[in-house]
Short mmCIF file of C-alpha atoms in Angstrom, two decimals:
data_model
loop_
_atom_site.label_atom_id
_atom_site.label_comp_id
_atom_site.label_asym_id
_atom_site.label_seq_id
_atom_site.Cartn_x
_atom_site.Cartn_y
_atom_site.Cartn_z
CA UNK A 1 30.53 -14.95 -23.70
CA UNK A 2 26.98 -15.65 -22.59
CA UNK A 3 24.61 -12.70 -22.87
CA UNK A 4 23.24 -11.05 -19.73
CA UNK A 5 19.81 -10.70 -21.28
CA UNK A 6 18.52 -12.84 -24.08
CA UNK A 7 15.23 -12.10 -25.80
CA UNK A 8 14.20 -15.01 -28.00
CA UNK A 9 11.40 -14.64 -30.55
CA UNK A 10 9.17 -12.57 -28.30
CA UNK A 11 5.71 -11.58 -29.50
CA UNK A 12 3.02 -9.77 -27.63
CA UNK A 13 -0.55 -9.40 -28.87
CA UNK A 14 -3.23 -7.05 -27.59
CA UNK A 15 -6.40 -8.53 -29.04
CA UNK A 16 -5.64 -8.80 -32.75
CA UNK A 17 -2.86 -6.23 -32.65
CA UNK A 18 0.71 -7.47 -32.61
CA UNK A 19 2.52 -4.89 -30.50
CA UNK A 20 5.67 -7.00 -30.77
CA UNK A 21 6.32 -9.72 -33.27
CA UNK A 22 9.19 -12.13 -33.11
CA UNK A 23 11.75 -9.81 -31.52
CA UNK A 24 15.15 -11.39 -30.85
CA UNK A 25 18.28 -9.76 -29.48
CA UNK A 26 20.98 -10.14 -26.84
CA UNK A 27 22.49 -7.78 -24.37
CA UNK A 28 26.00 -8.30 -22.97
CA UNK A 29 27.38 -7.26 -19.62
CA UNK A 30 28.66 -3.68 -19.45
CA UNK A 31 26.93 -2.54 -22.62
CA UNK A 32 24.66 0.41 -23.18
CA UNK A 33 21.97 -0.71 -25.59
CA UNK A 34 19.80 1.96 -27.15
CA UNK A 35 16.27 1.07 -28.19
CA UNK A 36 14.74 3.43 -30.73
CA UNK A 37 11.86 3.51 -33.13
CA UNK A 38 9.01 5.78 -34.24
CA UNK A 39 6.03 6.37 -31.95
CA UNK A 40 3.99 3.24 -31.37
CA UNK A 41 6.81 0.96 -32.45
CA UNK A 42 6.47 -1.15 -29.28
CA UNK A 43 9.46 0.09 -27.30
CA UNK A 44 7.67 0.53 -24.00
CA UNK A 45 5.73 -2.68 -24.57
CA UNK A 46 9.05 -4.47 -24.99
CA UNK A 47 10.19 -3.01 -21.64
CA UNK A 48 6.97 -4.10 -19.99
CA UNK A 49 7.42 -7.61 -21.35
CA UNK A 50 11.08 -7.87 -20.29
CA UNK A 51 10.25 -6.40 -16.90
CA UNK A 52 7.38 -8.85 -16.33
CA UNK A 53 4.39 -6.51 -16.39
CA UNK A 54 3.02 -8.28 -19.47
CA UNK A 55 3.84 -11.91 -20.05
CA UNK A 56 4.96 -12.46 -23.66
CA UNK A 57 2.34 -14.12 -25.89
CA UNK A 58 5.11 -16.09 -27.58
CA UNK A 59 8.82 -16.53 -27.05
CA UNK A 60 11.13 -16.60 -24.06
CA UNK A 61 13.35 -14.20 -22.15
CA UNK A 62 16.45 -15.19 -20.18
CA UNK A 63 18.24 -13.00 -17.67
CA UNK A 64 21.47 -14.23 -16.09
CA UNK A 65 20.71 -17.65 -17.60
CA UNK A 66 17.34 -17.81 -15.85
CA UNK A 67 14.03 -17.83 -17.63
CA UNK A 68 12.19 -14.69 -16.54
CA UNK A 69 9.34 -14.58 -19.03
CA UNK A 70 6.98 -16.27 -16.57
CA UNK A 71 8.08 -14.36 -13.48
CA UNK A 72 6.33 -11.48 -11.74
CA UNK A 73 7.97 -8.02 -11.81
CA UNK A 74 9.06 -8.09 -8.16
CA UNK A 75 10.97 -11.34 -8.64
CA UNK A 76 12.67 -10.03 -11.76
CA UNK A 77 13.66 -6.93 -9.80
CA UNK A 78 15.07 -9.10 -7.03
CA UNK A 79 17.16 -10.93 -9.65
CA UNK A 80 18.77 -7.61 -10.46
CA UNK A 81 16.79 -5.87 -13.16
CA UNK A 82 15.42 -2.43 -12.33
CA UNK A 83 13.41 -0.08 -14.49
CA UNK A 84 12.11 3.46 -14.73
CA UNK A 85 8.75 4.51 -16.13
CA UNK A 86 8.18 6.79 -19.08
CA UNK A 87 5.21 8.31 -17.28
CA UNK A 88 6.93 8.89 -13.95
CA UNK A 89 5.45 7.07 -10.99
CA UNK A 90 6.87 8.66 -7.84
CA UNK A 91 5.40 7.58 -4.52
CA UNK A 92 3.69 10.93 -4.34
CA UNK A 93 3.11 11.61 -0.68
CA UNK A 94 6.53 10.35 0.40
CA UNK A 95 9.69 12.43 0.50
CA UNK A 96 12.42 11.86 -2.05
CA UNK A 97 14.55 10.15 0.59
CA UNK A 98 11.70 7.82 1.61
CA UNK A 99 11.06 6.98 -2.04
CA UNK A 100 14.61 5.76 -2.39
CA UNK A 101 14.63 4.05 1.02
CA UNK A 102 11.67 1.94 -0.13
CA UNK A 103 13.69 0.54 -3.00
CA UNK A 104 16.85 0.18 -0.90
CA UNK A 105 14.88 -2.10 1.46
CA UNK A 106 14.93 -4.74 -1.28
CA UNK A 107 18.42 -5.92 -0.31
CA UNK A 108 18.28 -5.33 3.43
CA UNK A 109 15.92 -5.44 6.37
CA UNK A 110 17.61 -2.80 8.46
CA UNK A 111 16.56 0.81 8.43
CA UNK A 112 20.14 2.12 8.85
CA UNK A 113 21.50 0.16 5.89
CA UNK A 114 18.57 1.14 3.69
CA UNK A 115 19.01 4.78 4.57
CA UNK A 116 22.76 4.58 3.91
CA UNK A 117 22.20 3.09 0.45
CA UNK A 118 19.51 5.68 -0.25
CA UNK A 119 21.73 8.62 0.73
CA UNK A 120 24.58 7.26 -1.41
CA UNK A 121 22.22 6.91 -4.36
CA UNK A 122 20.90 10.43 -3.87
CA UNK A 123 24.44 11.81 -3.89
CA UNK A 124 25.15 9.76 -7.00
CA UNK A 125 22.16 11.17 -8.86
CA UNK A 126 22.48 14.69 -7.51
CA UNK A 127 19.19 14.67 -5.66
CA UNK A 128 20.63 14.91 -2.16
CA UNK A 129 19.62 18.57 -1.77
CA UNK A 130 15.99 17.63 -2.46
CA UNK A 131 15.86 14.71 -0.05
CA UNK A 132 13.18 16.16 2.23
CA UNK A 133 10.94 17.41 -0.58
CA UNK A 134 7.66 15.54 -0.92
CA UNK A 135 7.98 13.99 -4.36
CA UNK A 136 4.62 15.35 -5.50
CA UNK A 137 6.18 18.83 -5.52
CA UNK A 138 9.25 17.92 -7.56
CA UNK A 139 9.63 19.36 -11.08
CA UNK A 140 9.54 16.87 -13.96
CA UNK A 141 13.28 16.83 -14.59
CA UNK A 142 13.98 15.89 -10.99
CA UNK A 143 11.18 13.34 -10.97
CA UNK A 144 12.81 11.59 -13.91
CA UNK A 145 16.02 11.64 -11.91
CA UNK A 146 14.16 10.22 -8.92
CA UNK A 147 12.99 7.33 -11.10
CA UNK A 148 16.63 6.60 -11.86
CA UNK A 149 17.67 6.93 -8.22
CA UNK A 150 14.95 4.54 -7.15
CA UNK A 151 15.92 1.99 -9.76
CA UNK A 152 19.60 2.24 -8.78
CA UNK A 153 18.87 1.82 -5.07
CA UNK A 154 17.53 -1.68 -5.69
CA UNK A 155 21.11 -2.75 -6.39
CA UNK A 156 20.59 -3.89 -10.00
CA UNK A 157 22.99 -5.55 -12.43
CA UNK A 158 20.93 -4.18 -15.29
CA UNK A 159 18.72 -1.15 -15.58
CA UNK A 160 15.98 -0.31 -18.09
CA UNK A 161 15.57 3.42 -18.68
CA UNK A 162 12.36 4.48 -20.40
CA UNK A 163 12.75 7.99 -21.86
CA UNK A 164 14.63 9.38 -18.91
CA UNK A 165 15.65 12.38 -21.01
CA UNK A 166 12.29 13.45 -22.41
CA UNK A 167 11.25 16.93 -21.35
CA UNK A 168 14.59 17.92 -19.85
CA UNK A 169 16.26 21.24 -20.47
CA UNK A 170 19.83 21.25 -21.91
CA UNK A 171 21.51 21.58 -18.51
CA UNK A 172 19.52 18.71 -17.04
CA UNK A 173 20.19 16.72 -20.19
CA UNK A 174 23.94 17.02 -19.79
CA UNK A 175 23.71 16.12 -16.10
CA UNK A 176 21.66 13.03 -16.94
CA UNK A 177 24.12 11.94 -19.63
CA UNK A 178 26.87 12.28 -17.03
CA UNK A 179 24.89 10.11 -14.61
CA UNK A 180 24.34 7.42 -17.26
CA UNK A 181 28.08 7.31 -17.98
CA UNK A 182 28.70 7.00 -14.24
CA UNK A 183 26.19 4.17 -14.01
CA UNK A 184 28.03 2.35 -16.79
CA UNK A 185 31.37 2.87 -15.06
CA UNK A 186 29.97 1.30 -11.90
CA UNK A 187 29.46 -1.89 -13.94
CA UNK A 188 25.71 -1.77 -14.46
CA UNK A 189 24.41 -2.78 -17.88
CA UNK A 190 21.96 -0.31 -19.37
CA UNK A 191 19.15 -0.59 -21.85
CA UNK A 192 17.64 2.73 -22.77
CA UNK A 193 14.68 3.99 -24.79
CA UNK A 194 15.18 7.47 -26.09
CA UNK A 195 13.83 9.79 -28.76
CA UNK A 196 16.65 12.25 -28.46
CA UNK A 197 18.86 11.02 -31.34
CA UNK A 198 21.90 13.05 -30.46
CA UNK A 199 21.93 11.59 -26.97
CA UNK A 200 21.31 8.02 -28.02
CA UNK A 201 23.97 8.10 -30.75
CA UNK A 202 26.46 9.54 -28.30
CA UNK A 203 26.03 7.15 -25.40
CA UNK A 204 24.95 3.81 -26.92
CA UNK A 205 27.39 1.03 -27.72
CA UNK A 206 24.76 -0.66 -29.83
CA UNK A 207 21.31 0.27 -31.07
CA UNK A 208 18.24 -1.88 -31.73
CA UNK A 209 15.55 -0.31 -33.90
CA UNK A 210 11.89 -1.32 -33.70
CA UNK A 211 9.20 -0.45 -36.21
CA UNK A 212 5.61 -1.75 -36.03
CA UNK A 213 6.70 -4.24 -33.37
CA UNK A 214 9.46 -5.76 -35.48
CA UNK A 215 13.19 -5.46 -35.10
CA UNK A 216 14.49 -3.80 -38.27
CA UNK A 217 18.08 -3.09 -37.29
CA UNK A 218 20.69 -4.03 -34.71
CA UNK A 219 24.18 -2.51 -34.80
CA UNK A 220 26.56 0.24 -33.79
CA UNK A 221 25.30 3.84 -33.92
CA UNK A 222 27.29 4.32 -37.14
CA UNK A 223 25.69 1.29 -38.84
CA UNK A 224 22.24 2.32 -37.63
CA UNK A 225 22.57 5.83 -38.94
CA UNK A 226 23.38 4.54 -42.41
CA UNK A 227 20.85 1.72 -42.49
CA UNK A 228 18.31 2.47 -45.26
CA UNK A 229 15.55 0.60 -43.40
CA UNK A 230 15.96 2.87 -40.37
CA UNK A 231 16.00 6.00 -42.50
CA UNK A 232 12.83 4.79 -44.19
CA UNK A 233 11.10 4.06 -40.89
CA UNK A 234 11.80 7.55 -39.65
CA UNK A 235 11.51 9.62 -42.80
CA UNK A 236 9.19 7.54 -45.00
CA UNK A 237 9.92 5.73 -48.26
CA UNK A 238 12.46 7.73 -50.29
CA UNK A 239 11.11 6.58 -53.69
CA UNK A 240 7.57 7.73 -53.03
CA UNK A 241 8.61 10.88 -51.17
CA UNK B 1 7.87 14.98 25.84
CA UNK B 2 5.98 13.93 22.75
CA UNK B 3 7.78 10.60 22.77
CA UNK B 4 6.39 9.75 26.20
CA UNK B 5 2.86 10.90 25.47
CA UNK B 6 1.50 7.36 24.91
CA UNK B 7 3.11 6.16 28.16
CA UNK B 8 1.77 9.09 30.15
CA UNK B 9 -1.67 8.59 28.67
CA UNK B 10 -1.53 4.87 29.48
CA UNK B 11 -0.56 5.64 33.07
CA UNK B 12 -3.42 8.08 33.47
CA UNK B 13 -5.91 5.68 31.89
CA UNK B 14 -4.68 2.84 34.10
CA UNK B 15 -5.42 4.91 37.19
CA UNK B 16 -8.83 5.96 35.95
CA UNK B 17 -10.88 3.19 37.69
CA UNK B 18 -9.28 4.13 41.03
CA UNK B 19 -11.02 7.51 40.82
CA UNK B 20 -14.36 5.72 40.92
CA UNK B 21 -16.43 6.87 37.98
CA UNK B 22 -19.98 5.68 37.39
CA UNK B 23 -20.88 2.60 35.39
CA UNK B 24 -22.36 4.40 32.42
CA UNK B 25 -19.29 6.58 31.92
CA UNK B 26 -17.13 3.47 32.25
CA UNK B 27 -19.20 1.79 29.55
CA UNK B 28 -18.66 4.74 27.22
CA UNK B 29 -14.91 4.73 27.84
CA UNK B 30 -14.71 1.00 27.16
CA UNK B 31 -16.59 1.53 23.88
CA UNK B 32 -14.26 4.38 22.92
CA UNK B 33 -11.21 2.21 23.52
CA UNK B 34 -12.70 -0.74 21.66
CA UNK B 35 -13.46 1.46 18.67
CA UNK B 36 -9.96 2.92 18.79
CA UNK B 37 -8.64 -0.61 18.43
CA UNK B 38 -10.89 -1.25 15.42
CA UNK B 39 -10.01 2.15 13.97
CA UNK B 40 -6.27 1.54 14.37
CA UNK B 41 -6.57 -1.83 12.68
CA UNK B 42 -8.62 -0.41 9.82
CA UNK B 43 -6.09 2.39 9.47
CA UNK B 44 -3.29 -0.15 9.03
CA UNK B 45 -4.99 -1.61 5.96
CA UNK B 46 -6.98 1.35 4.64
CA UNK B 47 -4.86 4.26 5.76
CA UNK B 48 -1.31 3.04 5.33
CA UNK B 49 -1.65 0.30 2.75
CA UNK B 50 -4.41 2.11 0.85
CA UNK B 51 -6.75 -0.86 0.60
CA UNK B 52 -10.10 0.61 1.63
CA UNK B 53 -12.21 -2.08 3.22
CA UNK B 54 -15.98 -1.78 3.58
CA UNK B 55 -16.18 -5.18 5.20
CA UNK B 56 -14.41 -5.02 8.52
CA UNK B 57 -17.60 -6.24 10.15
CA UNK B 58 -16.70 -9.60 8.62
CA UNK B 59 -13.60 -9.86 10.80
CA UNK B 60 -15.32 -8.33 13.83
CA UNK B 61 -18.15 -10.82 13.47
CA UNK B 62 -15.90 -13.82 12.96
CA UNK B 63 -13.97 -12.84 16.09
CA UNK B 64 -17.18 -12.35 18.05
CA UNK B 65 -18.64 -15.64 16.88
CA UNK B 66 -15.41 -17.52 17.60
CA UNK B 67 -15.83 -16.53 21.23
CA UNK B 68 -19.58 -17.14 21.18
CA UNK B 69 -19.39 -20.59 19.60
CA UNK B 70 -16.58 -21.73 21.90
CA UNK B 71 -18.82 -20.88 24.83
CA UNK B 72 -22.08 -22.15 23.39
CA UNK B 73 -20.97 -25.38 21.71
CA UNK B 74 -17.85 -26.36 23.60
CA UNK B 75 -18.81 -25.05 27.04
CA UNK B 76 -15.52 -23.30 27.62
CA UNK B 77 -15.02 -19.71 28.67
CA UNK B 78 -15.69 -17.18 25.95
CA UNK B 79 -12.37 -15.56 26.88
CA UNK B 80 -10.68 -18.36 24.95
CA UNK B 81 -12.17 -16.60 21.97
CA UNK B 82 -9.44 -13.96 22.18
CA UNK B 83 -6.54 -16.29 21.31
CA UNK B 84 -8.75 -18.56 19.18
CA UNK B 85 -9.97 -15.65 17.09
CA UNK B 86 -6.38 -14.99 15.99
CA UNK B 87 -6.34 -18.38 14.27
CA UNK B 88 -9.86 -18.25 12.83
CA UNK B 89 -9.76 -14.66 11.68
CA UNK B 90 -6.38 -15.20 10.01
CA UNK B 91 -7.95 -18.11 8.14
CA UNK B 92 -10.88 -15.99 7.03
CA UNK B 93 -8.60 -13.08 6.13
CA UNK B 94 -6.49 -15.35 3.92
CA UNK B 95 -9.59 -16.57 2.07
CA UNK B 96 -11.07 -13.07 1.73
CA UNK B 97 -7.67 -11.70 0.75
CA UNK B 98 -7.17 -14.38 -1.87
CA UNK B 99 -10.46 -13.40 -3.47
CA UNK B 100 -10.47 -9.61 -2.97
CA UNK B 101 -6.84 -8.50 -3.04
CA UNK B 102 -6.44 -9.19 -6.73
CA UNK B 103 -8.87 -6.29 -7.21
CA UNK B 104 -7.79 -2.69 -6.92
CA UNK B 105 -9.29 0.51 -5.57
CA UNK B 106 -13.08 0.74 -5.59
CA UNK B 107 -13.39 -2.86 -6.77
CA UNK B 108 -11.60 -4.08 -3.68
CA UNK B 109 -13.88 -1.91 -1.54
CA UNK B 110 -17.00 -3.36 -3.19
CA UNK B 111 -15.72 -6.92 -2.87
CA UNK B 112 -15.08 -6.50 0.86
CA UNK B 113 -18.53 -4.96 1.23
CA UNK B 114 -20.01 -8.07 -0.34
CA UNK B 115 -17.89 -10.31 1.90
CA UNK B 116 -19.30 -8.64 5.01
CA UNK B 117 -22.85 -9.18 3.81
CA UNK B 118 -22.18 -12.77 2.75
CA UNK B 119 -20.82 -13.61 6.19
CA UNK B 120 -23.86 -12.02 7.87
CA UNK B 121 -26.27 -14.08 5.79
CA UNK B 122 -24.15 -17.18 6.44
CA UNK B 123 -24.23 -16.58 10.18
CA UNK B 124 -28.00 -16.10 10.05
CA UNK B 125 -28.51 -19.41 8.30
CA UNK B 126 -25.94 -21.73 9.90
CA UNK B 127 -28.22 -21.99 12.90
CA UNK B 128 -26.83 -25.33 14.14
CA UNK B 129 -23.57 -23.48 14.81
CA UNK B 130 -24.54 -19.86 15.38
CA UNK B 131 -28.14 -20.22 16.63
CA UNK B 132 -29.14 -18.04 13.66
CA UNK B 133 -31.10 -14.91 14.43
CA UNK B 134 -31.62 -15.97 18.04
CA UNK B 135 -28.01 -15.07 18.66
CA UNK B 136 -25.71 -16.35 21.38
CA UNK B 137 -26.10 -15.31 24.99
CA UNK B 138 -23.26 -15.57 27.48
CA UNK B 139 -25.38 -16.57 30.45
CA UNK B 140 -22.88 -16.10 33.23
CA UNK B 141 -20.90 -12.88 33.15
CA UNK B 142 -17.28 -13.11 34.29
CA UNK B 143 -17.44 -9.87 36.27
CA UNK B 144 -20.37 -7.69 37.24
CA UNK B 145 -18.06 -4.76 37.68
CA UNK B 146 -16.64 -3.20 34.50
CA UNK B 147 -13.15 -2.52 35.81
CA UNK B 148 -11.55 -5.72 34.54
CA UNK B 149 -13.17 -5.38 31.12
CA UNK B 150 -11.71 -1.92 31.03
CA UNK B 151 -8.22 -3.15 31.80
CA UNK B 152 -8.41 -5.93 29.21
CA UNK B 153 -9.48 -3.66 26.37
CA UNK B 154 -6.94 -1.07 27.49
CA UNK B 155 -4.21 -3.71 27.26
CA UNK B 156 -5.40 -4.72 23.78
CA UNK B 157 -5.43 -1.08 22.71
CA UNK B 158 -1.93 -0.45 24.06
CA UNK B 159 -0.59 -3.53 22.28
CA UNK B 160 -2.31 -2.47 19.06
CA UNK B 161 -0.90 1.05 19.26
CA UNK B 162 2.58 -0.32 19.88
CA UNK B 163 2.24 -2.84 17.05
CA UNK B 164 1.03 -0.24 14.54
CA UNK B 165 3.85 2.09 15.53
CA UNK B 166 6.46 -0.68 15.17
CA UNK B 167 5.07 -1.91 11.85
CA UNK B 168 4.84 1.54 10.30
CA UNK B 169 8.39 2.42 11.31
CA UNK B 170 9.79 -0.75 9.75
CA UNK B 171 10.36 -2.07 6.25
CA UNK B 172 6.80 -3.39 6.32
CA UNK B 173 5.40 0.12 6.84
CA UNK B 174 7.46 1.57 4.02
CA UNK B 175 6.20 -1.18 1.74
CA UNK B 176 2.58 -0.59 2.77
CA UNK B 177 2.80 3.10 1.98
CA UNK B 178 4.61 2.40 -1.30
CA UNK B 179 1.74 0.09 -2.31
CA UNK B 180 -0.78 2.79 -1.39
CA UNK B 181 1.01 5.43 -3.45
CA UNK B 182 1.55 3.39 -6.60
CA UNK B 183 1.10 -0.33 -6.87
CA UNK B 184 2.87 -0.70 -10.23
CA UNK B 185 5.85 1.33 -9.08
CA UNK B 186 6.00 -0.73 -5.89
CA UNK B 187 5.96 -3.95 -7.89
CA UNK B 188 8.77 -2.70 -10.14
CA UNK B 189 10.85 -1.87 -7.05
CA UNK B 190 10.82 -5.52 -6.08
CA UNK B 191 7.90 -5.43 -3.66
CA UNK B 192 5.71 -8.50 -3.75
CA UNK B 193 2.52 -6.45 -3.60
CA UNK B 194 0.18 -9.42 -3.22
CA UNK B 195 2.16 -10.74 -0.25
CA UNK B 196 2.41 -7.40 1.54
CA UNK B 197 -1.24 -6.57 0.95
CA UNK B 198 -2.12 -9.95 2.42
CA UNK B 199 0.06 -9.26 5.46
CA UNK B 200 -1.65 -5.88 5.96
CA UNK B 201 -5.06 -7.50 5.63
CA UNK B 202 -4.24 -10.29 8.10
CA UNK B 203 -2.81 -7.93 10.71
CA UNK B 204 -5.78 -5.63 10.39
CA UNK B 205 -8.28 -8.49 10.46
CA UNK B 206 -6.77 -10.19 13.50
CA UNK B 207 -6.87 -7.01 15.58
CA UNK B 208 -10.47 -6.34 14.57
CA UNK B 209 -11.31 -9.97 15.32
CA UNK B 210 -9.87 -9.66 18.83
CA UNK B 211 -12.01 -6.59 19.37
CA UNK B 212 -14.95 -8.73 18.25
CA UNK B 213 -14.11 -11.50 20.70
CA UNK B 214 -13.83 -8.90 23.44
CA UNK B 215 -17.21 -7.54 22.42
CA UNK B 216 -18.85 -10.96 22.93
CA UNK B 217 -17.39 -11.22 26.42
CA UNK B 218 -18.23 -7.68 27.33
CA UNK B 219 -21.74 -7.36 25.95
CA UNK B 220 -22.73 -10.94 26.72
CA UNK B 221 -24.97 -11.22 23.67
CA UNK B 222 -24.31 -11.32 19.93
CA UNK B 223 -26.47 -11.90 16.89
CA UNK B 224 -25.60 -11.68 13.19
CA UNK B 225 -27.37 -8.35 12.66
CA UNK B 226 -25.29 -6.72 15.38
CA UNK B 227 -21.78 -8.04 14.83
CA UNK B 228 -21.87 -8.31 11.04
CA UNK B 229 -23.65 -4.97 10.65
CA UNK B 230 -22.62 -2.91 7.65
CA UNK B 231 -23.80 0.41 9.04
CA UNK B 232 -22.88 -0.13 12.67
CA UNK B 233 -19.48 -1.78 12.27
CA UNK B 234 -17.97 -1.55 8.78
CA UNK B 235 -18.98 2.02 8.05
CA UNK B 236 -18.29 3.26 11.57
CA UNK B 237 -14.77 1.82 11.36
CA UNK B 238 -14.18 3.85 8.20
CA UNK B 239 -15.73 6.98 9.68
CA UNK B 240 -13.60 6.84 12.79
CA UNK B 241 -10.46 6.89 10.68
CA UNK B 242 -11.80 9.48 8.23
CA UNK B 243 -12.87 11.83 11.01
CA UNK B 244 -9.76 11.32 13.11
CA UNK B 245 -7.19 11.32 10.35
CA UNK B 246 -6.15 8.77 7.75
CA UNK B 247 -2.66 7.29 8.18
CA UNK B 248 -1.96 9.00 11.51
CA UNK B 249 -1.21 7.28 14.83
CA UNK B 250 -3.69 9.28 16.91
CA UNK B 251 -6.36 9.75 14.26
CA UNK B 252 -8.33 6.59 15.10
CA UNK B 253 -8.24 7.43 18.82
CA UNK B 254 -9.54 10.97 18.27
CA UNK B 255 -12.06 9.66 15.74
CA UNK B 256 -13.46 7.04 18.08
CA UNK B 257 -13.85 9.54 20.92
CA UNK B 258 -15.83 11.82 18.62
CA UNK B 259 -17.91 9.09 17.01
CA UNK B 260 -18.85 7.26 20.21
CA UNK B 261 -19.74 10.46 22.07
CA UNK B 262 -21.70 11.69 19.07
CA UNK B 263 -23.62 8.44 18.74
CA UNK B 264 -24.42 8.37 22.46
CA UNK B 265 -25.28 12.06 22.47
CA UNK B 266 -27.69 11.84 19.57
CA UNK B 267 -29.28 8.65 20.85
CA UNK B 268 -30.11 10.32 24.14
CA UNK B 269 -32.07 13.13 22.43
CA UNK B 270 -35.76 12.17 22.75
CA UNK B 271 -37.59 11.23 19.53
CA UNK B 272 -34.39 11.63 17.52
CA UNK B 273 -32.39 8.63 18.70
CA UNK B 274 -32.71 6.51 15.58
CA UNK B 275 -31.57 9.40 13.41
CA UNK B 276 -27.94 9.14 14.44
CA UNK B 277 -27.03 7.44 11.19
CA UNK B 278 -28.30 10.44 9.27
CA UNK B 279 -26.09 12.66 11.39
CA UNK B 280 -23.13 10.38 10.71
CA UNK B 281 -23.81 10.71 7.01
CA UNK B 282 -23.93 14.51 7.16
CA UNK B 283 -20.79 14.57 9.30
CA UNK B 284 -18.95 12.37 6.82
CA UNK B 285 -19.86 14.69 3.94
CA UNK B 286 -18.71 17.75 5.90
CA UNK B 287 -15.43 16.04 6.85
CA UNK B 288 -14.68 14.95 3.30
CA UNK B 289 -15.32 18.45 1.95
CA UNK B 290 -13.56 20.52 4.61
CA UNK B 291 -11.06 18.20 6.28
CA UNK B 292 -10.22 15.50 3.73
CA UNK B 293 -7.28 14.33 5.85
CA UNK B 294 -9.25 14.21 9.07
CA UNK B 295 -8.69 16.10 12.30
CA UNK B 296 -5.13 14.92 12.87
CA UNK B 297 -4.18 15.10 9.19
CA UNK B 298 -5.51 18.61 8.69
CA UNK B 299 -4.30 19.89 12.03
CA UNK B 300 -2.71 23.09 10.67
CA UNK B 301 -5.78 23.88 8.60
CA UNK B 302 -8.03 23.36 11.61
CA UNK B 303 -5.94 25.68 13.77
CA UNK B 304 -6.15 28.33 11.07
CA UNK B 305 -9.93 28.07 10.92
CA UNK B 306 -10.22 28.34 14.70
CA UNK B 307 -7.92 31.36 14.84
CA UNK B 308 -9.83 32.98 12.02
CA UNK B 309 -13.03 32.45 13.98
CA UNK B 310 -11.64 34.27 17.01
CA UNK B 311 -10.50 37.41 15.26
CA UNK B 312 -13.56 39.28 14.00
#
C-alpha cells in the first residue's frame, strides 16, 4: 500500500536553528495520525512545511505520489490537503457562511453549488445556527470549529488540524471529538497536533513524537505511552530527576 | 425599489442634458462622474481586495498619455485612446503588479507611491514621445458642446458600476475580500493570492486608465504634472473612497460628489483657492477619526449623530 503522505528526511532551518531535522514518516489513507511533542518541538513548523508555507531546507514531501515540497500552499490545497491554524485566522469581517463559501469556491465556480457545500459543511460541524454571525464576534471555541469547517469545505482528501482542541471547554471538546470521528468516517485522512493527551490517545491510530525538531517515536498510542524516550522528553531525565 | 435604484438614477442622469443646464454646471457633473469611475476602480483594489494603492495616478497618466500620444504622434483621433489604453494600461499594471504585489500592506502602498512618481519623471523626460513638460494639446476639439462628453463618461461610469457589482457578487469578489481579510488564510484555502491580486490590480488599473484617456479628450491638454500628480490624482482617488465609504457600491459616487464640490467651492473663495489641499487634509483626518468606514459604511452612526443633534 502506497502512503498518502510521505515525508522524507525533511529539515528546516531558521538561520542557524534547526527547527526540524531529518524528519521521516508516512501517513496512510484513512488514518488519524497524532503529532505530539513538548513546546517548541517543531510541530507547527512541520505543518507549515507540509502545507507549503515554508519550503523545506532539505528533504522531500510527496502527497498522492506527487512531489509537493516545491509547491505553493494554494496548489497543495487544490490537490486535496487542507489545514487549520493554531492561531485562528477567520476572515474577520465576513459572516461564518461567507467564510465557508470562500473555501467551497475552490471546487466550483457557481454560487449555488458553493453555498450548498458550505451549508452542508456548517451542518456537519454544528455551526449552522451561527451562519449569519460576523466571524469577528464568534467565541474562540466556535472560531476553532470554523477553521475546521473552512478546511472541510475545500473538499480535501487529507486534513491537517493544528490544536483544534486548545482552549475548549469540556462540552465543546466532546463535540469536537465527535466531529473528528465523523470526518474520519467520511473517508478523510487526518493529521492532528494536540496537547490534550487524553484526546490524542483516544482518537489517534498512530502517534509521531517530535522533540527539538527530531522524530523520537512513531507507533500506536500504547507503544508511545510506554516509550522511555517520550516519557523523558515530557518529564525530563529520570536518572537525574 | 432598491434594486432598480441604479437604473432609475441612470434614466434621470440620461435626461439631464435635455433640461438645459449651463456649461459650468455640466463641467462639474462630468468631473463628478469621472471621479466616481476612478473611485470605483480604486475601491475594487483598495476597498475589496485590501491592496491600498497610492499610485493610481500612474494608471490615469498612462491612459491619458496613450490617448495623447496616439493623437500627437500617429495623427489619429484621441478617442482611440479609450480602447488602446486597455491594452497599454494592462501591460503597465502587469509590470507594476509583478514588482509591487509581492509586498504587503504599507510596503505595497509605498511601492505604488514610488511607481506613480517614477512614471511622472519618465513622462517629463521622454520628450520625444510625450513632449516633456510642454505637454500634449489636442488642437481640434471633437465637440464644443459638453453633452456628448457627458454621455460618454456616463456610459463608462454605468459600465464600471455594473462590472464592480458583477465582480463583487461572484467568486472573484469573494476571493478579493478573503485576501483582504487574511492573505495567509486565503492562500491555505486554495486561493492563488498572487493571481487574484493581479486580476484586481489589472481591472482597477484599466478602468482608471480609461478615465485618463477620457480626460485627455475632454480637457484637450495634458502634461506630466497634471495627469501623474500625486496630490491631485492618487491621493484624491483614495480620499473619495475614504470619505464615501470603503468597500461599498455607492461610497465612491457619494465621495466624488463631496470631493469635487468641495474642491470647486474652496477654489472659488477669493485668496484661499490654493488652500484646498489643506482642507482636504483636515477633512481626511476628521473622517478617519469619526467615520472610519466613510459615509456609506458608517451610515447608522451618521444617522445617530444627526438625530442627536436635533434633540436638544
